Tab-separated table of C-alpha atoms in Angstrom:
chain	number	residue	atom	x	y	z
W	1	MET	CA	-0.240	0.078	-0.020
W	2	ASN	CA	1.289	3.717	-0.901
W	3	ASP	CA	2.042	5.494	2.375
W	4	ALA	CA	0.470	8.656	0.399
W	5	ASN	CA	-2.588	7.044	-0.094
W	6	ARG	CA	-3.371	5.433	2.989
W	7	GLU	CA	-5.899	6.446	5.372
W	8	PRO	CA	-4.983	7.729	8.729
W	9	VAL	CA	-4.655	4.938	11.585
W	10	LEU	CA	-4.875	6.543	15.309
W	11	ILE	CA	-2.413	4.322	17.465
W	12	ASP	CA	-1.222	4.932	20.871
W	13	LEU	CA	2.394	4.681	22.067
W	14	ALA	CA	3.714	2.503	25.561
W	15	LEU	CA	7.168	3.674	26.178
W	16	GLN	CA	9.328	2.182	28.162
W	17	GLY	CA	12.097	3.839	30.987
W	18	GLY	CA	15.578	3.218	30.915
W	19	GLY	CA	17.553	6.475	31.847
W	20	ALA	CA	19.947	7.154	28.702
W	21	HIS	CA	18.644	4.260	26.839
W	22	GLY	CA	15.336	6.400	26.259
W	23	ALA	CA	17.526	7.904	23.255
W	24	PHE	CA	16.583	4.590	21.289
W	25	THR	CA	12.821	5.779	22.042
W	26	TRP	CA	13.887	8.900	20.485
W	27	GLY	CA	14.930	7.285	17.408
W	28	VAL	CA	11.431	5.351	17.297
W	29	LEU	CA	9.623	8.216	17.493
W	30	ASP	CA	11.729	10.581	15.156
W	31	ARG	CA	10.998	7.706	12.639
W	32	LEU	CA	7.114	7.778	13.056
W	33	LEU	CA	6.748	11.073	13.008
W	34	GLU	CA	7.789	10.822	9.342
W	35	VAL	CA	5.072	8.230	8.827
W	36	PRO	CA	1.963	10.364	7.473
W	37	TRP	CA	-0.945	7.794	7.806
W	38	LEU	CA	-0.062	7.619	11.840
W	39	ARG	CA	-1.887	9.773	14.029
W	40	LEU	CA	-0.997	9.593	17.517
W	41	ASP	CA	-3.874	9.231	20.067
W	42	GLY	CA	-2.265	8.656	23.228
W	43	ILE	CA	1.017	7.877	25.017
W	44	SER	CA	1.882	6.267	28.332
W	45	GLY	CA	5.395	6.790	29.493
W	46	THR	CA	7.356	5.694	32.491
W	47	SER	CA	10.915	7.574	33.221
W	48	ALA	CA	12.796	8.414	30.278
W	49	GLY	CA	9.590	7.038	27.875
W	50	ALA	CA	7.744	9.939	30.101
W	51	MET	CA	10.090	12.433	29.231
W	52	ASN	CA	10.106	11.504	25.491
W	53	ALA	CA	6.164	11.539	25.421
W	54	VAL	CA	6.042	15.075	27.001
W	55	VAL	CA	8.597	17.019	25.180
W	56	LEU	CA	6.905	15.195	21.907
W	57	ALA	CA	3.440	16.667	23.166
W	58	HIS	CA	4.884	19.782	23.864
W	59	GLY	CA	6.569	20.255	20.479
W	60	LEU	CA	3.482	19.411	18.575
W	61	LEU	CA	1.613	22.310	19.699
W	62	GLU	CA	2.898	25.317	18.015
W	63	GLY	CA	2.133	23.761	14.330
W	64	ILE	CA	-1.290	22.540	15.500
W	65	ALA	CA	-1.939	26.104	16.712
W	66	ARG	CA	-1.422	27.040	12.975
W	67	ARG	CA	-3.124	23.644	12.040
W	68	ASP	CA	-0.121	23.011	10.278
W	69	GLY	CA	0.612	19.071	10.268
W	70	GLU	CA	3.876	19.014	9.074
W	71	ALA	CA	5.112	21.849	11.328
W	72	ALA	CA	3.849	19.995	14.021
W	73	ARG	CA	5.767	17.260	13.493
W	74	ALA	CA	9.003	19.228	12.461
W	75	GLY	CA	8.218	20.804	16.121
W	76	ALA	CA	8.244	17.528	17.543
W	77	LYS	CA	11.300	15.904	16.275
W	78	ALA	CA	12.910	19.263	17.107
W	79	ALA	CA	11.944	19.164	20.335
W	80	LEU	CA	13.298	15.802	20.878
W	81	GLU	CA	16.420	16.486	19.728
W	82	GLY	CA	16.857	19.372	21.738
W	83	PHE	CA	16.084	17.859	24.866
W	84	TRP	CA	18.572	14.929	24.148
W	85	ARG	CA	20.874	17.431	23.496
W	86	ARG	CA	20.457	19.132	26.862
W	87	VAL	CA	20.810	16.016	28.650
W	88	SER	CA	24.005	15.349	26.642
W	89	ASN	CA	25.443	19.032	27.514
W	90	ALA	CA	24.471	18.517	30.963
W	91	ALA	CA	26.467	15.069	31.258
W	92	MET	CA	29.762	16.954	30.071
W	93	MET	CA	30.514	17.871	33.553
W	94	SER	CA	29.459	14.420	35.004
W	95	PRO	CA	31.837	12.013	36.519
W	96	PHE	CA	30.668	9.067	34.870
W	97	GLN	CA	32.505	9.244	31.906
W	98	ARG	CA	34.309	6.240	29.587
W	99	GLY	CA	37.886	5.688	30.077
W	100	PRO	CA	40.648	5.795	27.094
W	101	LEU	CA	40.754	1.971	26.832
W	102	GLU	CA	37.002	2.148	26.424
W	103	ILE	CA	36.713	5.048	23.956
W	104	MET	CA	39.422	3.014	21.747
W	105	ALA	CA	37.850	-0.234	21.701
W	106	GLY	CA	34.392	1.631	20.827
W	107	ARG	CA	32.919	-0.193	24.015
W	108	TRP	CA	29.668	1.742	25.402
W	109	THR	CA	29.865	1.118	29.009
W	110	LEU	CA	30.733	2.552	32.324
W	111	ASP	CA	31.790	-0.893	34.231
W	112	TYR	CA	35.210	0.086	34.578
W	113	SER	CA	34.669	3.901	35.399
W	114	PRO	CA	36.065	4.554	38.733
W	115	ALA	CA	33.491	7.105	39.508
W	116	PHE	CA	30.581	4.522	38.532
W	117	VAL	CA	32.381	1.843	40.516
W	118	ALA	CA	32.687	4.321	43.701
W	119	VAL	CA	29.117	5.618	43.577
W	120	ASP	CA	27.798	2.269	42.948
W	121	LEU	CA	29.243	0.724	46.213
W	122	ALA	CA	28.636	3.808	48.211
W	123	SER	CA	25.022	3.553	47.122
W	124	ARG	CA	24.746	0.266	48.875
W	125	LEU	CA	26.114	2.216	52.133
W	126	PHE	CA	24.710	5.698	52.112
W	127	SER	CA	21.247	7.062	50.941
W	128	PRO	CA	20.596	10.011	48.720
W	129	TYR	CA	19.510	11.742	52.003
W	130	ASP	CA	23.109	11.306	53.280
W	131	VAL	CA	24.959	12.543	50.280
W	132	ASN	CA	22.698	14.975	48.128
W	133	ILE	CA	21.201	16.654	50.783
W	134	THR	CA	19.660	19.241	48.657
W	135	GLY	CA	17.941	16.925	46.622
W	136	PHE	CA	19.626	18.430	43.294
W	137	ASN	CA	18.527	16.912	39.853
W	138	PRO	CA	20.190	18.274	36.856
W	139	LEU	CA	16.988	17.112	34.856
W	140	ARG	CA	14.718	19.346	36.450
W	141	ARG	CA	16.393	22.464	34.735
W	142	ILE	CA	16.315	20.574	31.520
W	143	LEU	CA	12.757	20.132	31.666
W	144	GLU	CA	11.919	23.501	32.541
W	145	GLU	CA	13.850	24.676	29.653
W	146	CYS	CA	12.237	22.165	27.251
W	147	VAL	CA	8.571	22.132	28.420
W	148	ASP	CA	5.793	24.667	28.960
W	149	PHE	CA	3.941	22.442	31.344
W	150	SER	CA	0.840	24.861	31.412
W	151	ARG	CA	0.408	24.256	27.912
W	152	LEU	CA	0.215	20.467	28.331
W	153	LYS	CA	-3.473	20.299	28.798
W	154	GLU	CA	-4.278	21.804	25.094
W	155	ALA	CA	-2.036	18.825	23.630
W	156	PRO	CA	-4.181	16.888	21.571
W	157	ILE	CA	-2.345	13.620	22.484
W	158	LYS	CA	-3.448	12.117	26.241
W	159	LEU	CA	-0.433	11.981	27.998
W	160	PHE	CA	-0.160	9.224	31.123
W	161	VAL	CA	2.978	9.245	33.312
W	162	THR	CA	3.558	6.279	36.026
W	163	ALA	CA	5.289	7.005	39.266
W	164	THR	CA	5.269	4.681	42.341
W	165	ASN	CA	3.603	5.917	45.190
W	166	VAL	CA	6.507	5.169	48.063
W	167	ARG	CA	3.827	4.653	50.904
W	168	THR	CA	1.462	2.393	49.186
W	169	GLY	CA	3.527	0.653	46.748
W	170	ARG	CA	1.068	1.529	44.126
W	171	GLY	CA	1.422	3.310	40.876
W	172	ARG	CA	-0.399	6.793	40.344
W	173	ILE	CA	-0.614	8.060	36.630
W	174	PHE	CA	-0.598	11.451	35.766
W	175	ARG	CA	-2.531	13.174	32.985
W	176	ASN	CA	-2.229	16.281	31.021
W	177	ALA	CA	-3.364	18.642	33.255
W	178	ASP	CA	-1.595	17.156	36.387
W	179	LEU	CA	1.911	17.342	34.816
W	180	SER	CA	4.626	19.148	35.820
W	181	PRO	CA	8.476	18.650	36.542
W	182	ASP	CA	8.047	17.025	39.906
W	183	ALA	CA	5.472	14.471	38.127
W	184	LEU	CA	8.458	13.396	35.450
W	185	LEU	CA	11.060	13.582	37.988
W	186	ALA	CA	8.839	11.200	40.484
W	187	SER	CA	8.609	8.919	37.176
W	188	ALA	CA	12.460	8.723	36.591
W	189	CYS	CA	13.476	8.606	40.428
W	190	LEU	CA	15.974	5.581	41.168
W	191	PRO	CA	15.735	5.752	44.987
W	192	THR	CA	19.214	4.897	45.064
W	193	MET	CA	20.409	7.861	43.493
W	194	PHE	CA	17.757	10.775	44.193
W	195	GLN	CA	15.367	11.466	47.239
W	196	ALA	CA	12.023	10.551	46.849
W	197	VAL	CA	9.575	13.439	44.999
W	198	GLU	CA	6.816	14.541	47.117
W	199	ILE	CA	3.635	15.482	45.318
W	200	ASP	CA	0.461	16.234	47.011
W	201	GLY	CA	2.045	15.219	50.510
W	202	ASP	CA	3.199	11.557	48.966
W	203	PRO	CA	6.694	10.495	48.278
W	204	TYR	CA	7.065	8.803	44.942
W	205	TRP	CA	9.873	6.622	43.317
W	206	ASP	CA	10.399	5.565	39.715
W	207	GLY	CA	7.289	4.388	37.693
W	208	GLY	CA	9.043	1.391	36.443
W	209	TYR	CA	8.401	-0.361	39.907
W	210	SER	CA	4.699	-0.369	39.101
W	211	GLY	CA	4.427	0.245	35.727
W	212	ASN	CA	6.723	0.229	32.665
W	213	PRO	CA	4.886	1.828	30.978
W	214	THR	CA	1.282	1.325	32.162
W	215	ILE	CA	-0.950	-0.134	29.457
W	216	THR	CA	-4.372	0.148	30.811
W	217	PRO	CA	-5.098	3.876	30.482
W	218	LEU	CA	-4.602	3.499	26.687
W	219	VAL	CA	-6.926	1.142	26.283
W	220	ARG	CA	-9.804	2.430	28.817
W	221	GLU	CA	-9.205	6.042	27.873
W	222	CYS	CA	-8.206	6.633	24.035
W	223	ASP	CA	-10.001	6.115	21.172
W	224	SER	CA	-7.303	4.039	19.441
W	225	ALA	CA	-7.512	0.356	18.993
W	226	ASP	CA	-3.572	-0.157	18.314
W	227	THR	CA	-1.071	-0.029	20.890
W	228	ILE	CA	2.689	0.350	19.896
W	229	LEU	CA	4.943	-0.769	22.664
W	230	VAL	CA	8.633	0.604	22.207
W	231	GLN	CA	10.528	-1.480	24.443
W	232	ILE	CA	14.115	-0.786	25.440
W	233	ASN	CA	14.469	-3.292	28.456
W	234	PRO	CA	15.061	-6.859	26.749
W	235	ILE	CA	12.422	-9.472	27.865
W	236	GLU	CA	14.890	-12.390	27.315
W	237	ARG	CA	18.668	-12.568	27.405
W	238	PRO	CA	20.686	-15.809	26.499
W	239	GLY	CA	22.786	-17.620	28.696
W	240	THR	CA	23.202	-17.259	32.560
W	241	PRO	CA	24.617	-13.816	34.343
W	242	ARG	CA	27.872	-14.831	36.101
W	243	THR	CA	29.382	-11.676	36.730
W	244	ALA	CA	28.223	-9.191	39.626
W	245	ALA	CA	27.483	-6.815	36.751
W	246	GLU	CA	25.869	-9.257	34.597
W	247	ILE	CA	23.426	-10.599	37.679
W	248	GLN	CA	22.514	-6.678	38.237
W	249	ASN	CA	22.046	-5.947	34.961
W	250	ARG	CA	19.545	-9.108	34.467
W	251	LEU	CA	17.784	-7.963	38.017
W	252	ASN	CA	17.107	-4.638	36.674
W	253	GLU	CA	15.689	-5.619	33.523
W	254	VAL	CA	13.514	-8.406	35.254
W	255	SER	CA	12.344	-5.971	37.843
W	256	PHE	CA	11.411	-3.459	35.410
W	257	ASN	CA	9.742	-5.519	33.056
W	258	SER	CA	7.430	-7.199	35.666
W	259	PRO	CA	4.792	-4.962	36.012
W	260	LEU	CA	4.631	-4.684	31.925
W	261	MET	CA	4.480	-8.672	31.629
W	262	LYS	CA	1.488	-8.775	33.982
W	263	GLU	CA	-0.417	-6.002	32.326
W	264	LEU	CA	-0.036	-7.743	28.971
W	265	ARG	CA	-0.861	-11.114	30.424
W	266	MET	CA	-4.152	-9.754	32.148
W	267	ALA	CA	-4.902	-8.001	28.399
W	268	ALA	CA	-4.493	-11.598	26.559
W	269	LEU	CA	-6.833	-13.003	29.379
W	270	LEU	CA	-9.393	-10.111	29.123
W	271	ARG	CA	-9.361	-10.500	25.222
W	272	ARG	CA	-9.914	-13.999	25.805
W	273	VAL	CA	-12.796	-14.083	28.289
W	274	ALA	CA	-14.606	-10.612	27.604
W	275	ASP	CA	-17.705	-10.034	25.912
W	276	PRO	CA	-16.842	-8.370	22.602
W	277	GLY	CA	-20.347	-7.156	22.448
W	278	THR	CA	-20.224	-3.608	24.820
W	279	GLY	CA	-18.531	-1.978	27.766
W	280	GLU	CA	-15.324	-3.223	29.192
W	281	GLY	CA	-15.351	-6.552	27.265
W	282	ALA	CA	-15.603	-4.311	23.816
W	283	VAL	CA	-12.582	-2.494	24.617
W	284	TRP	CA	-10.293	-5.076	25.370
W	285	ALA	CA	-11.561	-7.330	23.067
W	286	ARG	CA	-10.539	-4.682	20.153
W	287	MET	CA	-6.841	-4.197	21.568
W	288	ARG	CA	-4.174	-4.729	18.847
W	289	VAL	CA	-0.784	-4.655	20.303
W	290	HIS	CA	2.439	-4.035	18.264
W	291	ARG	CA	6.196	-4.242	19.412
W	292	ILE	CA	9.210	-2.132	18.561
W	293	ALA	CA	12.353	-3.593	19.799
W	294	SER	CA	15.940	-4.205	18.970
W	295	ASP	CA	18.506	-6.941	19.993
W	296	PHE	CA	21.187	-4.144	19.822
W	297	MET	CA	20.101	-3.347	23.490
W	298	THR	CA	20.781	-6.441	25.125
W	299	GLU	CA	24.259	-6.066	24.334
W	300	LEU	CA	24.404	-2.828	26.612
W	301	SER	CA	25.352	-2.739	30.214
W	302	LEU	CA	23.312	-1.383	33.205
W	303	SER	CA	25.539	1.347	33.426
W	304	SER	CA	25.421	2.487	30.272
W	305	LYS	CA	22.124	4.033	31.178
W	306	LEU	CA	23.984	6.691	32.818
W	307	LEU	CA	26.331	7.246	29.743
W	308	ALA	CA	25.086	10.443	28.178
W	309	GLU	CA	27.692	11.335	25.896
W	310	TRP	CA	26.296	12.714	22.432
W	311	GLY	CA	27.857	10.016	20.347
W	312	PHE	CA	26.153	7.365	22.675
W	313	LEU	CA	22.810	8.871	22.259
W	314	CYS	CA	23.077	9.568	18.493
W	315	LYS	CA	23.836	5.789	17.927
W	316	LEU	CA	20.655	4.580	20.182
W	317	ARG	CA	18.531	7.169	18.427
W	318	ASP	CA	19.927	5.765	14.890
W	319	GLU	CA	19.253	2.373	15.828
W	320	GLY	CA	15.628	3.249	17.243
W	321	ARG	CA	15.119	4.774	13.750
W	322	ARG	CA	16.150	1.477	12.109
W	323	ALA	CA	14.213	-0.630	14.152
W	324	ALA	CA	10.974	1.334	13.588
W	325	ASP	CA	12.042	1.188	10.038
W	326	GLU	CA	12.202	-2.653	9.900
W	327	PHE	CA	8.973	-2.855	12.255
W	328	LEU	CA	7.087	-0.536	9.340
W	329	GLU	CA	8.661	-2.996	6.514
W	330	ARG	CA	7.549	-6.145	8.514
W	331	HIS	CA	4.194	-5.015	10.231
W	332	GLY	CA	3.248	-1.404	8.847
W	333	ALA	CA	-0.006	-3.102	6.940
W	334	ASP	CA	-1.014	-4.607	10.250
W	335	VAL	CA	-1.489	-1.460	12.222
W	336	GLY	CA	-5.000	-0.853	12.288
W	337	VAL	CA	-5.833	-4.481	11.297
W	338	ARG	CA	-4.447	-7.020	13.434
W	339	SER	CA	-2.019	-7.635	16.500
W	340	SER	CA	1.654	-8.256	15.300
W	341	LEU	CA	2.346	-9.114	19.020
W	342	ASP	CA	1.146	-12.723	20.114
W	343	LEU	CA	-0.197	-11.685	23.519
W	344	ASP	CA	-1.279	-15.314	24.244
W	345	THR	CA	2.291	-16.132	24.630
W	346	PHE	CA	2.239	-14.256	27.718
W	347	LEU	CA	-0.415	-16.502	28.891
W	348	ALA	CA	1.499	-19.597	28.134
W	349	GLU	CA	4.329	-17.926	30.204
W	350	ALA	CA	2.179	-17.598	33.226
């Protein structure tokens, strides 16, 4: 089918978190924004995924105000690049830098960085309340520079940002009118690195502990029947982790994928048993799910989530664009028609 002649298809996006690895999602979004027949309805995001979602929505606003679709997409692409450029610039003064051997070998890792090793060890002995007394987070200023949060309620895209309530252990979903720098910082708050972010009297940690990302509001509150999951934390990884770094990396992936896996299993079960006629059953029965991922992400270490060199972010962006291209080539015709991700496999694994 010729893209230029294809009828528009309404889609939702579900964007995982993962620190600097979120630049992979930037690349996916950059490519999807070039597809004329895709129309965004809602985006659910956690941590870096939430930041990508909010920056994209902000970037669309100017063009939409002028009723210029091309300008809106160009604005979103420019906003995403500007955000990640600021992240990289801020990281130039960070102690987390690759050593000469890693640079010469072209290895994107901080596993051998003295600063990373020292901070990793210190995090097991000291809390952020001991070493970061002021609660400083460099992302706050970047977000305030990149996003006019007061205008997000005007955005045509429904936004859902997940953070984890420390007191209850439950996820809280922030929607367009609720979004603020605090909400995004809460969604990305790793408790070993940053103090909990207090909102409405409650402390919050990274949303990945409760929803990475949360799928349910996309199904219940959006008109689209198609959800594209952009996954940056690999579900499967061959072999048995043996080194301390490998074990920690896999533990991180399993724990941050667990809420998503449970939601996908729930979706598969509801699709199987729900009445497709009307009401809640009809909403789940019509759900179509797709996934964009890359084997390249399995080659990356946990430490590289803190590596924000511009060259690394661009490499991740380019890999995201490549993965999106591959998805469109293989499954573009499925969008709006059928699921390209078999949810029943998640039931078989339960």
